[in-house]
C-alpha cells in the first residue's frame, strides 16, 4: 500500500482540453469575427501604449491609412486599397489550386516576377512594332507562358523524382530575382532601373488606372471558384490533395494532375505579374511583387481555399497593413509595426480555429460521483 | 467481508464533445487472481474506459479506486505508480532497439545497466513462460514477439494490474493459445488481468468473469462459467441476433480470374508475393487467410493494377465476350477500359477507398466522375446513388452532404461497399470488410457478399477471423510470407488446420514440394 500513499498528491489537472462537436457554421463565423475584432482591439491598445494617442485617434488614423480621410470625397486612397487587395487576392487565387493539392507552392513571388518580366520585355521590344490590341494579346500570352514555365519546373521534378517542392519553389524565386537584376543591368544602362514605358499599358477603364486590375482579379476569383468546385479537374485536385492513395485507387494520374495544376497556378501568377507591370508600374524591379507572393500563401489558408472568403482575408490583411503603416508614419513608429500588426491579426485568426474545434474545461466543472 | 477489488470504477462518464458520450455512468470492478473480459461491440467504449485507468484519458465524471483508495490517474506515469499497465493494440516500440532496450526505455532510476536488466527480464520470462530473446532487435521480430515485449515492458515496471486491448487481433490461433497460457499463469500469480475483446469464443475460453458494455453504458457482469455465447451476444447487442451466415451451395461455377505465378517486389526491394497461383470462380467466395502483412494487400492491389514491379499472369475471363485478357502491368484505367468490372473494397477505407473530408455524394463520384463529355462534374447521378445506398443499407447520416469522416465505421463501410457493388461487378475483392464493425453491420456485409456470390460474382474475401472465414467462404486460400501455403475447402477444414498453414515456413513448403 505504500506506493499508493506515496502517490496521493496527484491532483486532477487544472485545465484539460476537450474536443467539441462540430460547430454550426454561423457559430464558427461568429468566433472568427470575434477573433478579428479582438485582434484589432489588441493592435489598437498596443498602438496606444506606444504612441500615447487616444483610442479613437488610433482607429481614425488606421482608417485614414487604408481608405483616406472620412468624407473627403477623394477615392484615391480607396482605389489604392482595392488595387493592393486585388494583387494579393490574385496571388492567393494562384497558389490555391496548388495548396488544395497539398503542393506547397512558395514560388508565387518568382512566378509573378517572371510573368511581369515577360510583359516588360514585350512592352520594350515589341511596343513600337505591333498594333495595340495585338501587343496586349502578346503581352498576356507571354506572361501566362512565363509564369506557367516557372511553376511547372518544380512540378515536373516533384512528379518525376519526388523532390521537395517547398525548397524548389523558393529557389526558383531567387533565380527569378537574379534574372530581373540582370535584365535591369542590361536594359537600364548604368542606373539599374527602367523608366516607365508608355507602350503596351493596359487600357484605363472607369477613369481609373486600377479599375481594370480589380475587375480582372474579380473575374479570376469566379473562375477559380468554379474550376475548383465544379470541374472534373478541380475534383481531381481535391482527391490528390486529400489522399494520393485514393487517387491511385481510382486511376487518377497523380503526376499529370501535379504538373497540370502547377501550370495553372504559375499561369495565374503570370497574369498578376502582367497586371503589376503592364497594368500598374509600367516598369519592373526586383521588388515589384514585394513579398505578396508569401502573404498570399497565408491568405489562401486563412480563406480555407475558398476564393470568396479569400476576398475578405486579403482585404483584412491589406487594411491592417496600410492602416498601421500610416500610424507608424504619423506617430514616428518603426515601419515594421505594420508587419507586427498583421502578425497579431493572423495569430488570432489561426488561433480561433482551436476554439472552434476544442473547448477548455476547468477542474471545478467536473462533478463528483455520488459514492 | 467482501473481497477488495483491485480496480473499481464508479459512475465514470467520458464525453467527446457534447453529443458523443463514450462512457456513461459506468461502474465496474476487477479483482486480483482473476481474468476479466471487457466485452462490447466496436464503438461501445471499451478502450476509452480502459484508457482512463491507464491514464490516457481523464474521466469527465466519476472516480477510480485502486485497492480501495481513490486514485487520480492523469498520465500513464501516474498509472504505473498505481501498478497499472496497459498493452495497446498498436505497439509503441523503437524498431532499431533490442527487446531489452525497449523494455528499460523511459525508466529513469539513475542507472542504466543492460546486463542486469536482461537478467531481470529473463526472470520474468521464466516465471510466466514467455519465449523471447532479449537481445533481438524489434524490426526482426514477428508481431507476436513484439506483443510479448510490450507485455514484459509493463511487468518489468512492476505492474500487477494488466490491461490488454484486443491482444489476439494480430495473432494466429497457436500464438493465441500460447498467450492465453501466459495470462492464466499471471492470474494464478495473483495479478489482475483485464482483456478487451469482441470475440465471444475467446471470452468463453479465457476469462473468469465478463463485463459487457453497450453504446458506452455498462450492461452487466456475469461469471463465464454460468453464461453462453448467445446470452453474451444478447447483452452486447441488446437483442437476439442470428449468428448464422447463410452459405449457399455454389452453382454455375466458371473460372473468372486465373492468377499464375504472381510475384511482387515492394519499394524496399523485398519480395512480398512469391509465385502466387490460384483461381477465383464466379459464383464462389474465395477466402484469403494469413497473418496480417503476409502479402494480402499486395495481392489484391496487384490484381487491381495498383502494384508496380509485378511479374506473372492475371487472366480475366470476360463473361460477355468470352475473351481472355491478361491484366498484369495494366493501370486501373486500362483495366476498366478493357471492360473488366472489378470492384475493390480496400483495407484502408478512409485512406484509399474513400476521401474522408469529402461528402457522401462526392465519394460516390470517385469511380464515375470522369463520365460525360463536358469538363464539368455531374453531381446529380452520384447524389441519387448516395440516396439509394443510404436508403437500402440503412446508413445513419444527417444527409448526402455530410463528410464521410463524420460517419461511424459501420456506416463508412456501407457507403464504400454500396458504391463498389453499385457498378455491378464481375469480380468483387474485399479486404477486411468487417474490421471495426458492429455485429449487425458485419452480418449485413456478409449478406451482401453472399448476395453477390449468388448473382454470379467472383468474390475474393480477405479476412482475419478464422471462424468467419470458415463459415462464409467456399474455399480458403492461405498465404504466409507471400507464398501460397495451401488451399482448403471451407466446409470441411478446421481452424487449427488453417492456423497451421498460416505459420508454415517457406522451407516447409519447399520440403512438401520435394516429397
mmCIF file of C-alpha atoms in Angstrom, chain A residues 160-287:
data_model
loop_
_atom_site.group_PDB
_atom_site.id
_atom_site.type_symbol
_atom_site.label_atom_id
_atom_site.label_comp_id
_atom_site.label_asym_id
_atom_site.label_seq_id
_atom_site.Cartn_x
_atom_site.Cartn_y
_atom_site.Cartn_z
ATOM 1 C CA UNK A 160 9.310 12.522 -61.564
ATOM 2 C CA UNK A 161 11.743 12.475 -58.661
ATOM 3 C CA UNK A 162 9.579 13.465 -55.689
ATOM 4 C CA UNK A 163 11.770 16.456 -54.910
ATOM 5 C CA UNK A 164 10.730 18.822 -52.135
ATOM 6 C CA UNK A 165 8.562 21.438 -53.789
ATOM 7 C CA UNK A 166 8.875 23.966 -50.943
ATOM 8 C CA UNK A 167 12.624 24.295 -51.323
ATOM 9 C CA UNK A 168 12.428 24.069 -55.086
ATOM 10 C CA UNK A 169 9.869 26.852 -55.495
ATOM 11 C CA UNK A 170 11.789 29.032 -53.040
ATOM 12 C CA UNK A 171 14.969 28.558 -55.050
ATOM 13 C CA UNK A 172 13.097 29.478 -58.197
ATOM 14 C CA UNK A 173 12.215 32.774 -56.515
ATOM 15 C CA UNK A 174 15.886 33.619 -56.051
ATOM 16 C CA UNK A 175 16.644 32.718 -59.637
ATOM 17 C CA UNK A 176 13.795 34.942 -60.841
ATOM 18 C CA UNK A 177 15.063 37.854 -58.732
ATOM 19 C CA UNK A 178 18.567 37.446 -60.141
ATOM 20 C CA UNK A 179 17.256 37.343 -63.693
ATOM 21 C CA UNK A 180 15.373 40.607 -63.064
ATOM 22 C CA UNK A 181 18.572 42.140 -61.660
ATOM 23 C CA UNK A 182 20.464 41.083 -64.726
ATOM 24 C CA UNK A 183 17.741 42.451 -67.005
ATOM 25 C CA UNK A 184 17.795 45.771 -65.142
ATOM 26 C CA UNK A 185 21.544 45.837 -65.579
ATOM 27 C CA UNK A 186 21.469 45.340 -69.355
ATOM 28 C CA UNK A 187 18.315 47.330 -70.072
ATOM 29 C CA UNK A 188 18.637 50.144 -67.562
ATOM 30 C CA UNK A 189 22.152 51.075 -68.522
ATOM 31 C CA UNK A 190 24.115 52.297 -65.554
ATOM 32 C CA UNK A 191 21.108 53.172 -63.415
ATOM 33 C CA UNK A 192 19.865 49.618 -62.870
ATOM 34 C CA UNK A 193 16.312 50.772 -63.299
ATOM 35 C CA UNK A 194 13.836 51.114 -66.092
ATOM 36 C CA UNK A 195 11.835 54.274 -66.621
ATOM 37 C CA UNK A 196 8.095 53.717 -67.108
ATOM 38 C CA UNK A 197 7.318 52.600 -70.637
ATOM 39 C CA UNK A 198 4.346 54.098 -72.420
ATOM 40 C CA UNK A 199 3.665 51.299 -74.887
ATOM 41 C CA UNK A 200 1.648 48.225 -74.034
ATOM 42 C CA UNK A 201 -0.037 49.658 -70.950
ATOM 43 C CA UNK A 202 -3.361 48.096 -70.028
ATOM 44 C CA UNK A 203 -6.313 50.323 -71.015
ATOM 45 C CA UNK A 204 -7.859 52.588 -68.417
ATOM 46 C CA UNK A 205 -11.498 51.922 -67.619
ATOM 47 C CA UNK A 206 -13.870 53.906 -65.381
ATOM 48 C CA UNK A 207 -11.292 56.716 -65.442
ATOM 49 C CA UNK A 208 -9.100 54.792 -63.084
ATOM 50 C CA UNK A 209 -5.856 53.038 -63.815
ATOM 51 C CA UNK A 210 -6.521 50.371 -61.157
ATOM 52 C CA UNK A 211 -10.087 49.537 -62.155
ATOM 53 C CA UNK A 212 -9.159 47.007 -64.844
ATOM 54 C CA UNK A 213 -6.798 45.191 -62.476
ATOM 55 C CA UNK A 214 -9.539 44.893 -59.887
ATOM 56 C CA UNK A 215 -12.023 43.715 -62.497
ATOM 57 C CA UNK A 216 -9.670 41.071 -63.915
ATOM 58 C CA UNK A 217 -8.957 39.694 -60.444
ATOM 59 C CA UNK A 218 -12.666 39.546 -59.676
ATOM 60 C CA UNK A 219 -13.261 37.561 -62.860
ATOM 61 C CA UNK A 220 -10.369 35.265 -61.872
ATOM 62 C CA UNK A 221 -11.954 34.785 -58.451
ATOM 63 C CA UNK A 222 -15.139 33.461 -60.002
ATOM 64 C CA UNK A 223 -13.232 31.316 -62.486
ATOM 65 C CA UNK A 224 -11.018 29.738 -59.843
ATOM 66 C CA UNK A 225 -14.042 29.075 -57.646
ATOM 67 C CA UNK A 226 -15.896 27.351 -60.452
ATOM 68 C CA UNK A 227 -12.796 25.433 -61.548
ATOM 69 C CA UNK A 228 -12.084 24.096 -58.087
ATOM 70 C CA UNK A 229 -15.634 23.207 -57.150
ATOM 71 C CA UNK A 230 -17.432 22.275 -60.323
ATOM 72 C CA UNK A 231 -14.897 20.959 -62.827
ATOM 73 C CA UNK A 232 -13.557 17.444 -63.156
ATOM 74 C CA UNK A 233 -10.018 18.760 -62.944
ATOM 75 C CA UNK A 234 -10.859 20.576 -59.720
ATOM 76 C CA UNK A 235 -12.279 17.350 -58.338
ATOM 77 C CA UNK A 236 -9.064 15.558 -59.230
ATOM 78 C CA UNK A 237 -7.082 18.244 -57.417
ATOM 79 C CA UNK A 238 -9.177 17.698 -54.289
ATOM 80 C CA UNK A 239 -8.746 13.935 -54.408
ATOM 81 C CA UNK A 240 -4.979 14.136 -54.968
ATOM 82 C CA UNK A 241 -4.675 16.669 -52.155
ATOM 83 C CA UNK A 242 -6.724 14.652 -49.691
ATOM 84 C CA UNK A 243 -5.282 11.245 -50.437
ATOM 85 C CA UNK A 244 -2.810 10.213 -53.114
ATOM 86 C CA UNK A 245 -3.698 6.600 -52.363
ATOM 87 C CA UNK A 246 -7.334 7.162 -53.192
ATOM 88 C CA UNK A 247 -6.277 8.943 -56.370
ATOM 89 C CA UNK A 248 -4.190 5.937 -57.397
ATOM 90 C CA UNK A 249 -7.009 3.584 -56.420
ATOM 91 C CA UNK A 250 -9.481 5.217 -58.785
ATOM 92 C CA UNK A 251 -6.926 5.607 -61.536
ATOM 93 C CA UNK A 252 -6.132 9.319 -61.424
ATOM 94 C CA UNK A 253 -2.743 10.009 -62.962
ATOM 95 C CA UNK A 254 -1.234 11.819 -59.994
ATOM 96 C CA UNK A 255 1.844 13.053 -61.880
ATOM 97 C CA UNK A 256 -0.290 14.542 -64.598
ATOM 98 C CA UNK A 257 -2.502 16.333 -62.092
ATOM 99 C CA UNK A 258 0.518 17.781 -60.262
ATOM 100 C CA UNK A 259 2.009 19.121 -63.466
ATOM 101 C CA UNK A 260 -1.261 20.434 -64.857
ATOM 102 C CA UNK A 261 -2.192 22.166 -61.618
ATOM 103 C CA UNK A 262 1.170 23.893 -61.328
ATOM 104 C CA UNK A 263 0.860 25.119 -64.900
ATOM 105 C CA UNK A 264 -2.433 26.737 -63.902
ATOM 106 C CA UNK A 265 -1.002 28.081 -60.654
ATOM 107 C CA UNK A 266 2.008 29.557 -62.429
ATOM 108 C CA UNK A 267 -0.156 30.935 -65.243
ATOM 109 C CA UNK A 268 -2.337 32.891 -62.824
ATOM 110 C CA UNK A 269 0.819 34.251 -61.168
ATOM 111 C CA UNK A 270 1.950 35.277 -64.637
ATOM 112 C CA UNK A 271 -1.271 37.218 -65.169
ATOM 113 C CA UNK A 272 -0.790 39.014 -61.849
ATOM 114 C CA UNK A 273 2.766 39.833 -62.918
ATOM 115 C CA UNK A 274 1.327 41.375 -66.052
ATOM 116 C CA UNK A 275 -1.176 43.394 -64.011
ATOM 117 C CA UNK A 276 1.695 44.708 -61.910
ATOM 118 C CA UNK A 277 3.944 45.655 -64.820
ATOM 119 C CA UNK A 278 1.706 46.435 -67.755
ATOM 120 C CA UNK A 279 -1.271 47.446 -65.627
ATOM 121 C CA UNK A 280 0.322 49.369 -62.764
ATOM 122 C CA UNK A 281 4.025 50.227 -62.671
ATOM 123 C CA UNK A 282 4.811 50.188 -66.418
ATOM 124 C CA UNK A 283 8.257 49.237 -65.204
ATOM 125 C CA UNK A 284 9.832 46.441 -63.230
ATOM 126 C CA UNK A 285 12.303 45.925 -60.441
ATOM 127 C CA UNK A 286 13.111 43.106 -58.033
ATOM 128 C CA UNK A 287 10.579 44.478 -55.577
#
